[in-house]
mmCIF file of C-alpha atoms in Angstrom:
data_model
loop_
_atom_site.group_PDB
_atom_site.id
_atom_site.type_symbol
_atom_site.label_atom_id
_atom_site.label_comp_id
_atom_site.label_asym_id
_atom_site.label_seq_id
_atom_site.Cartn_x
_atom_site.Cartn_y
_atom_site.Cartn_z
ATOM 1 C CA MET A 1 60.108 32.214 13.253
ATOM 2 C CA ARG A 2 57.519 33.773 11.053
ATOM 3 C CA ARG A 3 57.879 37.459 10.462
ATOM 4 C CA GLY A 4 55.531 39.791 12.292
ATOM 5 C CA ARG A 5 55.239 42.406 9.542
ATOM 6 C CA GLU A 6 53.636 40.443 6.717
ATOM 7 C CA GLU A 7 50.933 41.714 4.400
ATOM 8 C CA PRO A 8 47.327 40.593 4.929
ATOM 9 C CA GLY A 9 46.516 37.248 3.332
ATOM 10 C CA TRP A 10 44.440 38.685 0.471
ATOM 11 C CA LEU A 11 47.467 40.772 -0.607
ATOM 12 C CA ARG A 12 49.640 37.647 -0.666
ATOM 13 C CA GLY A 13 47.655 35.660 -3.207
ATOM 14 C CA GLN A 14 45.236 34.071 -0.754
ATOM 15 C CA PRO A 15 41.433 34.318 -1.161
ATOM 16 C CA PRO A 16 40.019 37.764 -0.334
ATOM 17 C CA PRO A 17 38.143 38.205 2.947
ATOM 18 C CA VAL A 18 34.395 37.791 3.123
ATOM 19 C CA TRP A 19 33.735 41.529 3.374
ATOM 20 C CA ALA A 20 35.500 42.123 0.045
ATOM 21 C CA ARG A 21 33.185 39.630 -1.659
ATOM 22 C CA ILE A 22 30.050 40.995 -0.015
ATOM 23 C CA ALA A 23 30.848 44.660 -0.727
ATOM 24 C CA PRO A 24 29.848 44.729 -4.459
ATOM 25 C CA ALA A 25 26.538 42.948 -3.821
ATOM 26 C CA ALA A 26 25.772 45.183 -0.833
ATOM 27 C CA ALA A 27 26.568 48.312 -2.846
ATOM 28 C CA LEU A 28 24.275 47.134 -5.650
ATOM 29 C CA VAL A 29 21.365 46.609 -3.262
ATOM 30 C CA VAL A 30 21.928 49.987 -1.589
ATOM 31 C CA LEU A 31 22.053 51.835 -4.930
ATOM 32 C CA VAL A 32 18.904 50.133 -6.231
ATOM 33 C CA LEU A 33 17.004 50.966 -3.021
ATOM 34 C CA ALA A 34 18.324 54.525 -3.005
ATOM 35 C CA GLN A 35 17.180 55.035 -6.598
ATOM 36 C CA ALA A 36 13.747 53.666 -5.744
ATOM 37 C CA LEU A 37 13.399 56.112 -2.825
ATOM 38 C CA THR A 38 14.636 59.245 -4.631
ATOM 39 C CA PRO A 39 12.617 61.538 -6.907
ATOM 40 C CA GLY A 40 12.465 60.571 -10.586
ATOM 41 C CA ASP A 41 14.579 63.537 -11.754
ATOM 42 C CA VAL A 42 17.582 62.326 -9.673
ATOM 43 C CA GLU A 43 19.378 59.430 -11.364
ATOM 44 C CA LEU A 44 21.718 57.332 -9.233
ATOM 45 C CA GLY A 45 21.829 54.331 -11.515
ATOM 46 C CA PHE A 46 25.065 55.303 -13.244
ATOM 47 C CA PHE A 47 26.905 54.702 -9.982
ATOM 48 C CA LEU A 48 26.268 51.026 -10.706
ATOM 49 C CA ALA A 49 28.873 51.227 -13.484
ATOM 50 C CA ALA A 50 31.560 51.269 -10.784
ATOM 51 C CA LEU A 51 30.546 47.869 -9.412
ATOM 52 C CA PRO A 52 32.225 45.600 -12.014
ATOM 53 C CA PRO A 53 35.703 47.137 -11.395
ATOM 54 C CA VAL A 54 35.171 46.716 -7.649
ATOM 55 C CA ALA A 55 34.037 43.121 -8.135
ATOM 56 C CA ALA A 56 37.189 42.413 -10.175
ATOM 57 C CA PHE A 57 39.290 42.725 -6.999
ATOM 58 C CA ALA A 58 37.319 40.032 -5.155
ATOM 59 C CA TYR A 59 35.874 37.744 -7.846
ATOM 60 C CA GLY A 60 37.184 35.840 -10.808
ATOM 61 C CA ALA A 61 36.284 36.492 -14.431
ATOM 62 C CA ALA A 62 32.947 34.620 -14.192
ATOM 63 C CA GLY A 63 31.795 36.446 -11.043
ATOM 64 C CA THR A 64 32.807 39.821 -12.468
ATOM 65 C CA ALA A 65 31.003 39.036 -15.732
ATOM 66 C CA PHE A 66 27.852 38.302 -13.726
ATOM 67 C CA PHE A 67 28.006 41.717 -12.030
ATOM 68 C CA ALA A 68 28.711 43.429 -15.358
ATOM 69 C CA ALA A 69 25.727 41.729 -17.015
ATOM 70 C CA LEU A 70 23.463 42.562 -14.068
ATOM 71 C CA VAL A 71 24.476 46.212 -14.211
ATOM 72 C CA LEU A 72 23.771 46.338 -17.962
ATOM 73 C CA VAL A 73 20.302 44.865 -17.418
ATOM 74 C CA LEU A 74 19.482 47.302 -14.599
ATOM 75 C CA LEU A 75 20.664 50.330 -16.570
ATOM 76 C CA GLY A 76 19.296 49.243 -19.946
ATOM 77 C CA ALA A 77 15.789 48.277 -18.826
ATOM 78 C CA PRO A 78 13.781 51.439 -18.029
ATOM 79 C CA ALA A 79 10.874 49.344 -16.747
ATOM 80 C CA LEU A 80 12.997 48.397 -13.709
ATOM 81 C CA GLY A 81 13.206 52.054 -12.698
ATOM 82 C CA VAL A 82 16.928 51.968 -11.924
ATOM 83 C CA GLY A 83 18.474 53.609 -14.992
ATOM 84 C CA ARG A 84 17.723 54.837 -18.483
ATOM 85 C CA ALA A 85 21.033 54.281 -20.283
ATOM 86 C CA ARG A 86 20.886 54.377 -24.076
ATOM 87 C CA GLY A 87 23.265 54.164 -26.993
ATOM 88 C CA SER A 88 26.773 55.383 -26.193
ATOM 89 C CA ASP A 89 26.134 55.432 -22.431
ATOM 90 C CA LEU A 90 25.189 51.771 -22.436
ATOM 91 C CA ALA A 91 28.178 50.956 -24.670
ATOM 92 C CA THR A 92 30.496 52.731 -22.232
ATOM 93 C CA VAL A 93 29.127 50.717 -19.311
ATOM 94 C CA ALA A 94 29.547 47.528 -21.351
ATOM 95 C CA ALA A 95 33.169 48.446 -22.142
ATOM 96 C CA VAL A 96 33.870 49.068 -18.459
ATOM 97 C CA GLY A 97 32.343 45.703 -17.603
ATOM 98 C CA LEU A 98 34.402 43.912 -20.256
ATOM 99 C CA LEU A 99 37.586 45.574 -19.036
ATOM 100 C CA SER A 100 36.712 44.544 -15.480
ATOM 101 C CA VAL A 101 36.359 40.907 -16.587
ATOM 102 C CA VAL A 102 39.823 41.050 -18.179
ATOM 103 C CA ILE A 103 41.266 42.598 -15.023
ATOM 104 C CA ALA A 104 39.705 39.860 -12.879
ATOM 105 C CA TRP A 105 41.128 37.153 -15.150
ATOM 106 C CA VAL A 106 44.617 38.689 -15.076
ATOM 107 C CA ARG A 107 44.421 39.151 -11.305
ATOM 108 C CA ARG A 108 43.520 35.501 -10.728
ATOM 109 C CA ARG A 109 46.448 34.363 -12.868
ATOM 110 C CA ARG A 110 48.762 36.741 -11.060
ATOM 111 C CA ASP A 111 47.516 35.500 -7.672
ATOM 112 C CA ALA A 112 48.162 31.897 -8.661
ATOM 113 C CA GLN A 113 51.693 32.773 -9.790
ATOM 114 C CA LEU A 114 52.268 34.752 -6.608
ATOM 115 C CA VAL A 115 51.232 31.826 -4.426
ATOM 116 C CA THR A 116 53.595 29.522 -6.308
ATOM 117 C CA VAL A 117 56.512 31.940 -6.125
ATOM 118 C CA ARG A 118 56.010 32.656 -2.435
ATOM 119 C CA THR A 119 55.675 28.958 -1.632
ATOM 120 C CA VAL A 120 58.929 28.158 -3.401
ATOM 121 C CA ALA A 121 60.711 31.154 -1.868
ATOM 122 C CA GLU A 122 59.561 30.339 1.662
ATOM 123 C CA ALA A 123 60.526 26.697 1.248
ATOM 124 C CA ALA A 124 63.999 27.724 0.042
ATOM 125 C CA GLN A 125 64.475 30.204 2.878
ATOM 126 C CA LEU A 126 63.277 27.747 5.504
ATOM 127 C CA ALA A 127 65.696 25.179 4.096
ATOM 128 C CA VAL A 128 68.501 27.661 4.782
ATOM 129 C CA LEU A 129 67.285 28.634 8.240
ATOM 130 C CA PRO A 130 64.711 26.128 9.522
ATOM 131 C CA PRO A 131 62.645 26.865 12.632
ATOM 132 C CA LEU A 132 64.513 26.211 15.845
ATOM 133 C CA PRO A 133 63.245 23.304 17.982
ATOM 134 C CA ASP A 134 62.386 23.870 21.633
ATOM 135 C CA ARG A 135 65.169 21.543 22.705
ATOM 136 C CA VAL A 136 68.373 20.265 21.158
ATOM 137 C CA GLY A 137 69.764 17.434 23.256
ATOM 138 C CA PRO A 138 70.052 18.664 26.836
ATOM 139 C CA VAL A 139 69.786 22.353 25.878
ATOM 140 C CA ARG A 140 66.522 24.243 25.794
ATOM 141 C CA CYS A 141 66.345 26.755 22.953
ATOM 142 C CA CYS A 142 64.262 29.765 22.029
ATOM 143 C CA GLY A 143 65.050 31.868 18.985
ATOM 144 C CA LEU A 144 63.611 34.855 17.170
ATOM 145 C CA TYR A 145 64.505 36.169 13.732
ATOM 146 C CA ARG A 146 63.294 39.302 12.003
ATOM 147 C CA ALA A 147 64.665 40.155 8.562
ATOM 148 C CA ALA A 148 64.972 43.832 7.700
ATOM 149 C CA GLN A 149 63.736 43.288 4.139
ATOM 150 C CA ARG A 150 59.964 43.189 4.133
ATOM 151 C CA GLY A 151 58.369 39.905 3.094
ATOM 152 C CA THR A 152 61.469 37.750 3.620
ATOM 153 C CA LEU A 153 62.187 35.083 6.192
ATOM 154 C CA VAL A 154 65.999 35.194 6.034
ATOM 155 C CA GLY A 155 68.403 38.107 5.925
ATOM 156 C CA GLY A 156 71.989 38.727 6.897
ATOM 157 C CA ASP A 157 71.818 37.247 10.406
ATOM 158 C CA LEU A 158 71.943 33.571 11.252
ATOM 159 C CA TYR A 159 71.697 31.158 14.136
ATOM 160 C CA ASP A 160 71.651 27.429 14.560
ATOM 161 C CA VAL A 161 71.852 24.854 17.350
ATOM 162 C CA ARG A 162 73.032 21.321 16.592
ATOM 163 C CA ALA A 163 73.876 18.225 18.600
ATOM 164 C CA GLY A 164 76.955 16.212 17.699
ATOM 165 C CA PRO A 165 79.488 13.781 19.130
ATOM 166 C CA TYR A 166 81.205 16.584 21.043
ATOM 167 C CA GLY A 167 78.098 18.075 22.619
ATOM 168 C CA VAL A 168 75.529 20.658 21.652
ATOM 169 C CA ARG A 169 76.943 23.537 19.643
ATOM 170 C CA ALA A 170 75.330 26.842 18.797
ATOM 171 C CA LEU A 171 76.154 29.583 16.315
ATOM 172 C CA VAL A 172 74.950 33.173 16.095
ATOM 173 C CA GLY A 173 76.360 35.336 13.332
ATOM 174 C CA ASP A 174 75.941 38.509 11.344
ATOM 175 C CA VAL A 175 77.246 38.617 7.778
ATOM 176 C CA GLN A 176 78.115 41.673 5.756
ATOM 177 C CA GLY A 177 75.002 43.336 4.378
ATOM 178 C CA HIS A 178 71.407 42.390 5.055
ATOM 179 C CA GLY A 179 68.328 41.173 3.237
ATOM 180 C CA LEU A 180 68.310 38.676 0.391
ATOM 181 C CA ALA A 181 71.720 39.840 -0.875
ATOM 182 C CA ALA A 182 73.345 38.210 2.174
ATOM 183 C CA VAL A 183 71.461 34.895 2.061
ATOM 184 C CA ALA A 184 74.143 33.120 -0.008
ATOM 185 C CA THR A 185 76.771 33.907 2.634
ATOM 186 C CA VAL A 186 74.385 32.824 5.394
ATOM 187 C CA ALA A 187 73.776 29.501 3.632
ATOM 188 C CA ALA A 188 77.523 28.916 3.198
ATOM 189 C CA LEU A 189 78.249 29.556 6.873
ATOM 190 C CA LEU A 190 75.400 27.386 8.112
ATOM 191 C CA GLY A 191 76.444 24.524 5.860
ATOM 192 C CA ALA A 192 80.033 24.708 7.096
ATOM 193 C CA PHE A 193 78.862 24.900 10.710
ATOM 194 C CA ARG A 194 76.632 21.836 10.416
ATOM 195 C CA GLU A 195 79.512 19.810 8.999
ATOM 196 C CA ALA A 196 81.922 21.069 11.661
ATOM 197 C CA VAL A 197 79.545 20.028 14.457
ATOM 198 C CA LEU A 198 80.007 16.429 13.362
ATOM 199 C CA ASP A 199 83.660 16.485 12.340
ATOM 200 C CA ASP A 200 85.676 18.965 14.426
ATOM 201 C CA ALA A 201 86.529 17.989 17.975
ATOM 202 C CA GLU A 202 87.477 21.495 19.123
ATOM 203 C CA LEU A 203 85.336 24.617 19.027
ATOM 204 C CA ALA A 204 88.229 26.709 17.697
ATOM 205 C CA LYS A 205 88.438 24.324 14.740
ATOM 206 C CA VAL A 206 84.790 25.050 13.988
ATOM 207 C CA ALA A 207 85.529 28.786 13.828
ATOM 208 C CA ALA A 208 88.543 28.111 11.606
ATOM 209 C CA ARG A 209 86.374 26.100 9.200
ATOM 210 C CA LEU A 210 83.876 28.946 8.922
ATOM 211 C CA ASP A 211 86.704 31.385 8.246
ATOM 212 C CA ARG A 212 88.089 29.150 5.478
ATOM 213 C CA ARG A 213 84.639 28.834 3.960
ATOM 214 C CA LEU A 214 84.313 32.592 3.499
ATOM 215 C CA LEU A 215 87.892 32.937 2.245
ATOM 216 C CA ALA A 216 87.284 30.193 -0.314
ATOM 217 C CA ASP A 217 84.056 31.812 -1.498
ATOM 218 C CA THR A 218 85.825 35.166 -1.885
ATOM 219 C CA ALA A 219 88.639 33.550 -3.873
ATOM 220 C CA GLN A 220 86.175 31.768 -6.146
ATOM 221 C CA ALA A 221 84.255 34.977 -6.761
ATOM 222 C CA ALA A 222 87.482 36.739 -7.759
ATOM 223 C CA ASP A 223 87.202 35.137 -11.209
ATOM 224 C CA SER A 224 84.225 37.376 -11.940
ATOM 225 C CA GLY A 225 86.446 40.468 -11.877
ATOM 226 C CA ASP A 226 84.459 42.081 -9.062
ATOM 227 C CA PRO A 227 85.089 39.890 -6.008
ATOM 228 C CA PRO A 228 82.898 40.574 -2.969
ATOM 229 C CA GLU A 229 84.434 41.163 0.423
ATOM 230 C CA LEU A 230 82.749 38.458 2.434
ATOM 231 C CA PHE A 231 83.063 38.659 6.172
ATOM 232 C CA ALA A 232 80.922 37.968 9.204
ATOM 233 C CA THR A 233 80.988 38.279 12.953
ATOM 234 C CA ALA A 234 80.030 35.191 14.915
ATOM 235 C CA VAL A 235 79.941 33.665 18.365
ATOM 236 C CA LEU A 236 80.080 29.899 18.881
ATOM 237 C CA LEU A 237 79.053 27.963 21.976
ATOM 238 C CA GLU A 238 79.615 24.373 23.018
ATOM 239 C CA PHE A 239 77.888 22.502 25.833
ATOM 240 C CA PRO A 240 80.106 19.433 26.426
ATOM 241 C CA PRO A 241 78.223 16.353 27.604
ATOM 242 C CA GLY A 242 78.682 15.545 31.273
ATOM 243 C CA LEU A 243 80.134 18.947 32.207
ATOM 244 C CA ASP A 244 78.480 21.933 33.869
ATOM 245 C CA LEU A 245 80.146 24.456 31.602
ATOM 246 C CA VAL A 246 79.905 26.144 28.253
ATOM 247 C CA ARG A 247 82.769 26.931 25.916
ATOM 248 C CA ILE A 248 82.553 30.187 23.971
ATOM 249 C CA VAL A 249 84.523 31.471 20.987
ATOM 250 C CA SER A 250 83.916 34.991 19.700
ATOM 251 C CA CYS A 251 84.850 36.195 16.225
ATOM 252 C CA GLY A 252 84.265 39.919 16.506
ATOM 253 C CA HIS A 253 80.691 39.424 17.706
ATOM 254 C CA PRO A 254 78.858 41.165 20.584
ATOM 255 C CA SER A 255 79.266 39.418 23.910
ATOM 256 C CA ALA A 256 76.606 37.034 25.189
ATOM 257 C CA LEU A 257 74.558 37.856 28.273
ATOM 258 C CA LEU A 258 74.469 35.426 31.189
ATOM 259 C CA LEU A 259 71.231 35.396 33.179
ATOM 260 C CA ARG A 260 71.731 33.858 36.600
ATOM 261 C CA GLY A 261 68.758 34.372 38.869
ATOM 262 C CA SER A 262 67.939 38.085 38.801
ATOM 263 C CA ALA A 263 71.482 39.056 37.814
ATOM 264 C CA VAL A 264 72.545 39.783 34.247
ATOM 265 C CA GLU A 265 76.148 40.147 33.165
ATOM 266 C CA GLU A 266 78.064 40.243 29.913
ATOM 267 C CA VAL A 267 80.275 37.215 29.362
ATOM 268 C CA ALA A 268 83.911 38.317 29.183
ATOM 269 C CA VAL A 269 85.325 36.799 26.007
ATOM 270 C CA GLU A 270 88.351 38.121 24.143
ATOM 271 C CA PRO A 271 86.964 38.614 20.622
ATOM 272 C CA GLY A 272 88.973 37.337 17.698
ATOM 273 C CA PRO A 273 88.860 38.894 14.229
ATOM 274 C CA PRO A 274 85.687 38.518 12.154
ATOM 275 C CA LEU A 275 85.354 35.524 9.873
ATOM 276 C CA GLY A 276 86.491 35.816 6.289
ATOM 277 C CA LEU A 277 89.159 38.490 6.691
ATOM 278 C CA GLY A 278 92.062 36.084 7.003
ATOM 279 C CA LEU A 279 93.544 38.116 9.840
ATOM 280 C CA ALA A 280 93.963 35.324 12.354
ATOM 281 C CA GLY A 281 96.707 33.503 10.454
ATOM 282 C CA PRO A 282 97.692 30.136 11.908
ATOM 283 C CA ALA A 283 96.547 31.128 15.416
ATOM 284 C CA GLU A 284 93.075 29.938 16.311
ATOM 285 C CA PRO A 285 90.814 31.816 18.739
ATOM 286 C CA ALA A 286 91.025 30.484 22.281
ATOM 287 C CA PRO A 287 87.717 29.346 23.790
ATOM 288 C CA VAL A 288 86.572 30.616 27.171
ATOM 289 C CA GLU A 289 85.034 28.159 29.615
ATOM 290 C CA LEU A 290 82.172 29.420 31.731
ATOM 291 C CA PRO A 291 80.521 27.392 34.521
ATOM 292 C CA VAL A 292 76.769 27.067 34.099
ATOM 293 C CA GLY A 293 74.222 25.476 36.377
ATOM 294 C CA PRO A 294 70.512 24.687 36.456
ATOM 295 C CA GLY A 295 68.468 27.786 35.722
ATOM 296 C CA ASP A 296 71.293 29.677 34.013
ATOM 297 C CA ARG A 297 70.465 31.148 30.633
ATOM 298 C CA LEU A 298 72.599 32.600 27.856
ATOM 299 C CA LEU A 299 71.155 35.274 25.577
ATOM 300 C CA LEU A 300 72.922 35.766 22.257
ATOM 301 C CA TYR A 301 72.026 38.520 19.829
ATOM 302 C CA THR A 302 73.184 40.414 16.761
ATOM 303 C CA ASP A 303 73.992 44.103 16.494
ATOM 304 C CA GLY A 304 70.587 44.757 14.952
ATOM 305 C CA VAL A 305 69.390 44.748 18.580
ATOM 306 C CA THR A 306 72.011 46.840 20.346
ATOM 307 C CA GLU A 307 72.518 49.305 17.482
ATOM 308 C CA ALA A 308 68.809 50.056 17.112
ATOM 309 C CA ARG A 309 68.008 53.676 17.971
ATOM 310 C CA ASP A 310 64.993 55.569 19.158
ATOM 311 C CA ARG A 311 63.869 58.882 17.664
ATOM 312 C CA ALA A 312 66.317 60.758 19.888
ATOM 313 C CA GLY A 313 69.237 58.686 18.586
ATOM 314 C CA HIS A 314 69.809 56.628 21.721
ATOM 315 C CA PHE A 315 70.911 53.003 21.361
ATOM 316 C CA TYR A 316 68.719 50.237 22.724
ATOM 317 C CA PRO A 317 70.036 49.325 26.225
ATOM 318 C CA LEU A 318 69.657 45.550 26.066
ATOM 319 C CA PRO A 319 71.641 44.623 29.236
ATOM 320 C CA ALA A 320 69.664 47.130 31.286
ATOM 321 C CA ARG A 321 66.313 45.970 29.915
ATOM 322 C CA VAL A 322 66.814 42.205 30.250
ATOM 323 C CA PRO A 323 66.294 42.001 34.054
ATOM 324 C CA VAL A 324 62.865 43.606 33.658
ATOM 325 C CA LEU A 325 61.876 41.702 30.529
ATOM 326 C CA ALA A 326 62.971 38.347 31.961
ATOM 327 C CA ARG A 327 59.859 38.399 34.172
ATOM 328 C CA ASP A 328 57.510 38.572 31.175
ATOM 329 C CA PRO A 329 55.300 35.442 31.155
ATOM 330 C CA ALA A 330 55.416 35.348 27.339
ATOM 331 C CA GLY A 331 59.143 34.612 27.424
ATOM 332 C CA LEU A 332 62.294 36.689 27.325
ATOM 333 C CA VAL A 333 62.879 36.527 23.577
ATOM 334 C CA GLN A 334 59.393 37.712 22.646
ATOM 335 C CA ALA A 335 59.520 40.342 25.385
ATOM 336 C CA VAL A 336 62.806 41.741 24.033
ATOM 337 C CA TRP A 337 61.378 41.975 20.521
ATOM 338 C CA ARG A 338 58.223 43.768 21.668
ATOM 339 C CA ASP A 339 60.281 46.140 23.783
ATOM 340 C CA LEU A 340 62.677 46.775 20.904
ATOM 341 C CA ALA A 341 59.830 47.466 18.494
ATOM 342 C CA ALA A 342 58.306 49.945 20.946
ATOM 343 C CA PHE A 343 61.697 51.564 21.565
ATOM 344 C CA THR A 344 62.349 52.135 17.855
ATOM 345 C CA GLY A 345 58.766 53.000 16.968
ATOM 346 C CA GLY A 346 57.952 50.008 14.769
ATOM 347 C CA GLY A 347 61.085 47.885 14.651
ATOM 348 C CA PRO A 348 64.752 48.374 13.781
ATOM 349 C CA GLY A 349 65.948 48.830 10.211
ATOM 350 C CA ASP A 350 68.475 45.996 10.427
ATOM 351 C CA ASP A 351 68.166 42.235 10.664
ATOM 352 C CA VAL A 352 67.611 40.985 14.211
ATOM 353 C CA ALA A 353 68.448 37.589 15.677
ATOM 354 C CA LEU A 354 67.964 36.515 19.301
ATOM 355 C CA LEU A 355 68.861 33.119 20.730
ATOM 356 C CA LEU A 356 68.238 32.007 24.310
ATOM 357 C CA LEU A 357 69.956 28.830 25.507
ATOM 358 C CA SER A 358 69.510 27.036 28.821
ATOM 359 C CA PRO A 359 71.273 23.761 29.665
ATOM 360 C CA ASP A 360 69.216 21.111 31.417
ATOM 361 C CA ALA A 361 71.464 19.382 33.945
ATOM 362 C CA ALA A 362 69.100 16.443 34.466
ATOM 363 C CA ASP A 363 69.146 15.521 30.786
ATOM 364 C CA ALA A 364 72.895 15.964 30.622
ATOM 365 C CA ASP A 365 73.285 13.332 33.341
ATOM 366 C CA ALA A 366 71.192 10.851 31.411
ATOM 367 C CA ALA A 367 73.177 11.144 28.190
ATOM 368 C CA PRO A 368 76.787 9.964 28.494
ATOM 369 C CA GLY A 369 79.129 11.766 26.131
ATOM 370 C CA PRO A 370 82.060 10.679 23.988
ATOM 371 C CA ALA A 371 85.655 10.895 24.923
ATOM 372 C CA ASP A 372 87.314 14.272 25.350
ATOM 373 C CA PRO A 373 88.915 15.606 22.144
ATOM 374 C CA ALA A 374 92.335 15.002 23.633
ATOM 375 C CA GLY A 375 91.487 11.339 24.195
ATOM 376 C CA ALA A 376 90.707 11.380 27.914
ATOM 377 C CA PRO A 377 87.245 10.201 29.008
ATOM 378 C CA ARG A 378 84.775 12.833 30.072
ATOM 379 C CA PRO A 379 84.684 13.343 33.860
ATOM 380 C CA PRO A 380 81.418 12.481 35.577
ATOM 381 C CA HIS A 381 78.839 15.185 36.014
ATOM 382 C CA PRO A 382 79.432 17.005 39.330
ATOM 383 C CA HIS A 383 75.834 16.425 40.340
ATOM 384 C CA GLY A 384 75.754 12.772 39.230
#
């Protein structure tokens, strides 16, 4: 789930690469040799004064001080034949070296703080949206997340797959806004979903709980005098134990794609209103039941995929591309992301979430499920 557009390690507080540490020493050797091979009336030694500032980007205060002292010796000792600095020139070089030592010291402190801040931030973001396992109960999973805001792990999209007493349930959603500003809403929805997986016997009840969560957060924020309008689109899936079917509830979210062999079709689900708008009233969205068998796959996505445009303004044609990309040996999810990045010329400007789910009938047979929400026992698996 790591982002693919991160800065190089040495720009993220990690130790600089080897070439950055070798460069000042190599430049010093080259300048000394060049001075030795040039006529006496051409002085190249003053170029050495630039080495301490360069060393400050790769070394700490002690290493930079060593380079600064070495440069002063080479320039201030005429017998070495490198430079003939005197008086104010030598003082200027010494001042540059001292400033370089201060810069190196400040940079090291800043790097240490940066590592701490990034570690805490990544831990907090991964606590909100942890990496998806390869399998949850009898359902194989593969997810991909790319936040629009550079350097972040979580944005305005969300997904999760959890096993509970009523089967394996999955959620894919897209909250209002993107980037870090939407993380609080994402965390609220995921927390409500994880509780509902354990407590609510019907999938529609899960959607209702998420809707109440956003309405309650909006009401609480009203005390600030500038209440946010929190809403989100979402699609929820349930794989009941012992049944070759999936239940789907849509709350204003793009339809899932069903991959069956070489055929790809959009799942027909009547979308309900988005979560958090309070438009549904007492009526709960009705789930759709879809038969699924071995080898069937369901691809869920957010509108960051289908609303991505190329330079000509055309939308990304996900349903048309999936049959071709499904043959990629690297996996469908990674293939869609690479294709999307190429289509948009570097990646879309919105958060992107992809979730591929595939029920494993053999595992479903081995794990007997609880009673049906209405109280009747689950029927045996058709292939049992």
